[in-house]
Tab-separated table of C-alpha atoms in Angstrom:
chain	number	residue	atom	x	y	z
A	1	UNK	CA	0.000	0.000	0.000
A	2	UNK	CA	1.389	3.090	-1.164
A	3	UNK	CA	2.105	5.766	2.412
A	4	UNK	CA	0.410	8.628	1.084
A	5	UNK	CA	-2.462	6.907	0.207
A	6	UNK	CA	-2.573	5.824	3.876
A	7	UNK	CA	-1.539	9.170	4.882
A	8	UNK	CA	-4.766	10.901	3.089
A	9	UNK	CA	-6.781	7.655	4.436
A	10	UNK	CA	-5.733	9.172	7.846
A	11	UNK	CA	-6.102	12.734	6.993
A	12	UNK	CA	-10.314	11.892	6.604
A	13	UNK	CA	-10.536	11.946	9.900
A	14	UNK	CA	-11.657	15.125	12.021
A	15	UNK	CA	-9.655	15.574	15.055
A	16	UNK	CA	-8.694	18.906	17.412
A	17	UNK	CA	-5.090	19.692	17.667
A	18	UNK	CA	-3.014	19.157	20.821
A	19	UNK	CA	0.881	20.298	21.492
A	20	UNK	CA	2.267	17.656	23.998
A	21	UNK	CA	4.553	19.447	26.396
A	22	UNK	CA	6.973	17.786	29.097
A	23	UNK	CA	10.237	19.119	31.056
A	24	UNK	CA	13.734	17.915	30.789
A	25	UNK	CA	16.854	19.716	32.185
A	26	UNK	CA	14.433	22.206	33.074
A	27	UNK	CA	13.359	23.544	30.139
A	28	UNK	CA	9.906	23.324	28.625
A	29	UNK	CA	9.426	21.691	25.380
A	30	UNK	CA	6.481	20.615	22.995
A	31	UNK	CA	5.188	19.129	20.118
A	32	UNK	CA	2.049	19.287	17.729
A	33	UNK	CA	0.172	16.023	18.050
A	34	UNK	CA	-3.593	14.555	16.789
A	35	UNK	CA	-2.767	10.923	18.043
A	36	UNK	CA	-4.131	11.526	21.481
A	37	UNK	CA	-7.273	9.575	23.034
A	38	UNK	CA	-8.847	8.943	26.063
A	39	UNK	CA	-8.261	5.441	27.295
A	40	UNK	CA	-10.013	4.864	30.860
A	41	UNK	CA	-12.150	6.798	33.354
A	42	UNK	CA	-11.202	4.662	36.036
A	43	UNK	CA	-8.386	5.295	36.689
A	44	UNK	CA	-7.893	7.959	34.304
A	45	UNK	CA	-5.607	7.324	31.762
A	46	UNK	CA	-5.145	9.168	28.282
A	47	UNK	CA	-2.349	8.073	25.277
A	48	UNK	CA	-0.589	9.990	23.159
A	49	UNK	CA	1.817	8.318	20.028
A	50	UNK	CA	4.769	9.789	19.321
A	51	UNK	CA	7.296	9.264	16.285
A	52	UNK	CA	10.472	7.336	16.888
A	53	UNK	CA	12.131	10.974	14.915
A	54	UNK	CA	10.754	12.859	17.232
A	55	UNK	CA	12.871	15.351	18.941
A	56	UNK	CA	10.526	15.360	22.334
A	57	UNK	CA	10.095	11.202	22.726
A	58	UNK	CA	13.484	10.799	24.941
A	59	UNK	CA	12.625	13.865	26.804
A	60	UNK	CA	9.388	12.439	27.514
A	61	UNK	CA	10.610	9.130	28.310
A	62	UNK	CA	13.606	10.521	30.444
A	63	UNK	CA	10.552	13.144	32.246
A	64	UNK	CA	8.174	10.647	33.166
A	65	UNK	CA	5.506	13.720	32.527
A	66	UNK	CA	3.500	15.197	30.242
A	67	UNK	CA	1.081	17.687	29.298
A	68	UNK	CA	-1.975	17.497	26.771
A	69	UNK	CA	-2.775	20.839	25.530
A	70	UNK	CA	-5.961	20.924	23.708
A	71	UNK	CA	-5.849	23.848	21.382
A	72	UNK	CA	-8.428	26.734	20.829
A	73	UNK	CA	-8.997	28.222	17.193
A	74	UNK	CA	-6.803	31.332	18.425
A	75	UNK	CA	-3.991	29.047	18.722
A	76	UNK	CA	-3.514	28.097	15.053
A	77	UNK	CA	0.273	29.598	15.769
A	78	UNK	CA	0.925	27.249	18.569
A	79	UNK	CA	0.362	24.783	16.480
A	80	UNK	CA	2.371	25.491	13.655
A	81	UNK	CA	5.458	26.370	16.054
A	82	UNK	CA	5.505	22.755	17.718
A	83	UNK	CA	4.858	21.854	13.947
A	84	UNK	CA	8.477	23.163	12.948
A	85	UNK	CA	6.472	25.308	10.478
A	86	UNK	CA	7.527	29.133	12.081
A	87	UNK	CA	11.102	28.693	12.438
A	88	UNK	CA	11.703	31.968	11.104
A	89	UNK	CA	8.937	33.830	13.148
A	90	UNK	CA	8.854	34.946	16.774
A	91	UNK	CA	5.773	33.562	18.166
A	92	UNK	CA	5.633	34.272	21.839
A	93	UNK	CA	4.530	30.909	24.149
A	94	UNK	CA	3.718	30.826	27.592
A	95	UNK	CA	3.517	28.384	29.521
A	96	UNK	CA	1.601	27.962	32.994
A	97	UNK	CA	2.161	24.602	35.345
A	98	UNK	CA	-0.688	22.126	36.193
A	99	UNK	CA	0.150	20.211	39.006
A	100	UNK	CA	3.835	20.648	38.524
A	101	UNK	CA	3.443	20.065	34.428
A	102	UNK	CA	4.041	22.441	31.985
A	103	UNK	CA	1.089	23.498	30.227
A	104	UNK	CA	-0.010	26.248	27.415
A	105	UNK	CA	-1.472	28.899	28.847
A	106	UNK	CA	-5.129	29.823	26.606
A	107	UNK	CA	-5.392	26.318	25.648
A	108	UNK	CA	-9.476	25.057	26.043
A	109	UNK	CA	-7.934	21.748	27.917
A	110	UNK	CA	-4.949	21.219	30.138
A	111	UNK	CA	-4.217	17.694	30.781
A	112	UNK	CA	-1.552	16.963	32.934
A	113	UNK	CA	-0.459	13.050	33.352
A	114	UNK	CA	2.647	10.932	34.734
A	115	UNK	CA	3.681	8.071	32.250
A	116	UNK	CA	2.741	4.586	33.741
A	117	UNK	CA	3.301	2.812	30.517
A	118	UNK	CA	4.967	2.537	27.530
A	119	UNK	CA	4.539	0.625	24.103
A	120	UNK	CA	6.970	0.888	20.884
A	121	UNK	CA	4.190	-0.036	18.024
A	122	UNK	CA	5.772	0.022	14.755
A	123	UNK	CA	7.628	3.306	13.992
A	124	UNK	CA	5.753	5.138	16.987
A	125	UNK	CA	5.754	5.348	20.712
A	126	UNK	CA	2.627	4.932	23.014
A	127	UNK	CA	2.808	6.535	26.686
A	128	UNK	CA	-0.539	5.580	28.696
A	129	UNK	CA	-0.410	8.958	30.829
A	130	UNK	CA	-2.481	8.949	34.147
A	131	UNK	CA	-4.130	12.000	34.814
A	132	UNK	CA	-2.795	13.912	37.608
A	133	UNK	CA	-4.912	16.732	37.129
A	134	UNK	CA	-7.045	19.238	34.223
A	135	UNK	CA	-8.098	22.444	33.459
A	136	UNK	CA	-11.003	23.497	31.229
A	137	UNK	CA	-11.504	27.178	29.246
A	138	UNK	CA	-14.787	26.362	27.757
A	139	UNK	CA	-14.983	29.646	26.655
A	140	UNK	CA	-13.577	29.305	23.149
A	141	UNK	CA	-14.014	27.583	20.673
A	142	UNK	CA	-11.342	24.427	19.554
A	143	UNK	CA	-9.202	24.598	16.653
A	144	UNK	CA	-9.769	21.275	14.093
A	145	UNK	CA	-7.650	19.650	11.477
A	146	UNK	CA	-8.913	17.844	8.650
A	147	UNK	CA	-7.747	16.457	5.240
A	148	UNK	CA	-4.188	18.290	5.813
A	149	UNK	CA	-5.588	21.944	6.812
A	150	UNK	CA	-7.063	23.823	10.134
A	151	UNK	CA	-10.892	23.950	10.361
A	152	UNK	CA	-13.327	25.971	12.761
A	153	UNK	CA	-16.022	24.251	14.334
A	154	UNK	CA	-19.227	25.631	13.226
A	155	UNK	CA	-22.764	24.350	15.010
A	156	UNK	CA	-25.475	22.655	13.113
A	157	UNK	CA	-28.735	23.028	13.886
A	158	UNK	CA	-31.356	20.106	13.264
């Protein structure tokens, strides 16, 4: 099977967009991520995926921690920083701390989670994160990805 056609298979699915932050040699660091799902409500446990390339997946191992930062449709910036797509712009982040996690501040969920598993699945990563703690901004709106581009969520009526 050819890996873009996979790769656009993918792409037909709707999902929000979430930078994955963590800590290491105290220094905050993130990435843009839509392979993140909810796993278990008791306990609560999230996963995230994360590519083997990927400059955050030792840091995350080495942390033990991470953040899930669920992004609103004001954020399109943060994405496309943890993206590696503004290199060459200054695009200011902040970050805040949820129960001793480093989180993005305006963000419409804060997730923060200590790793109590991990599973290498082909050329990806799996950290089952339980929640230590979260923080909800449900006023805004989130920011969507779909079929390679950002999307706004807009409400139909039946």
């Amino acid at each position: 099977m050819d890996d873009r056609l996979f790769r656009n298979a993918m792409g037909k699915f709707a999902t929000g967009v979430t930078v994955i932050t963590t800590e290491h040699d105290k220094q905050e660091h993130g990435m843009t991520a839509n392979a993140f799902m909810s796993v278990s409500l008791e306990p609560k446990l999230v996963v995230i995926s994360i590519g083997e390339k990927a400059r955050c997946l030792p840091k995350i191992k080495e942390s033990g921690i991470f953040g899930v930062n669920i992004l609103a449709e004001d954020q399109q910036d943060y994405s496309m920083v943890f993206a590696g797509q503004k290199k060459d712009e200054v695009v200011e982040v902040t970050f805040e701390r949820l129960a001793g996690v480093p989180v993005l501040q305006g963000a419409i969920a804060q997730i923060s989670c200590d790793v109590v598993s991990e599973y290498v699945e082909g050329d990806h990563t799996l950290f089952i994160g339980k929640v230590r703690d979260i923080k909800l901004d449900d006023s805004k709106e989130p920011l969507l990805f779909y079929a390679g581009n950002y999307r706004s969520l807009e409400t139909i009526t039946v």
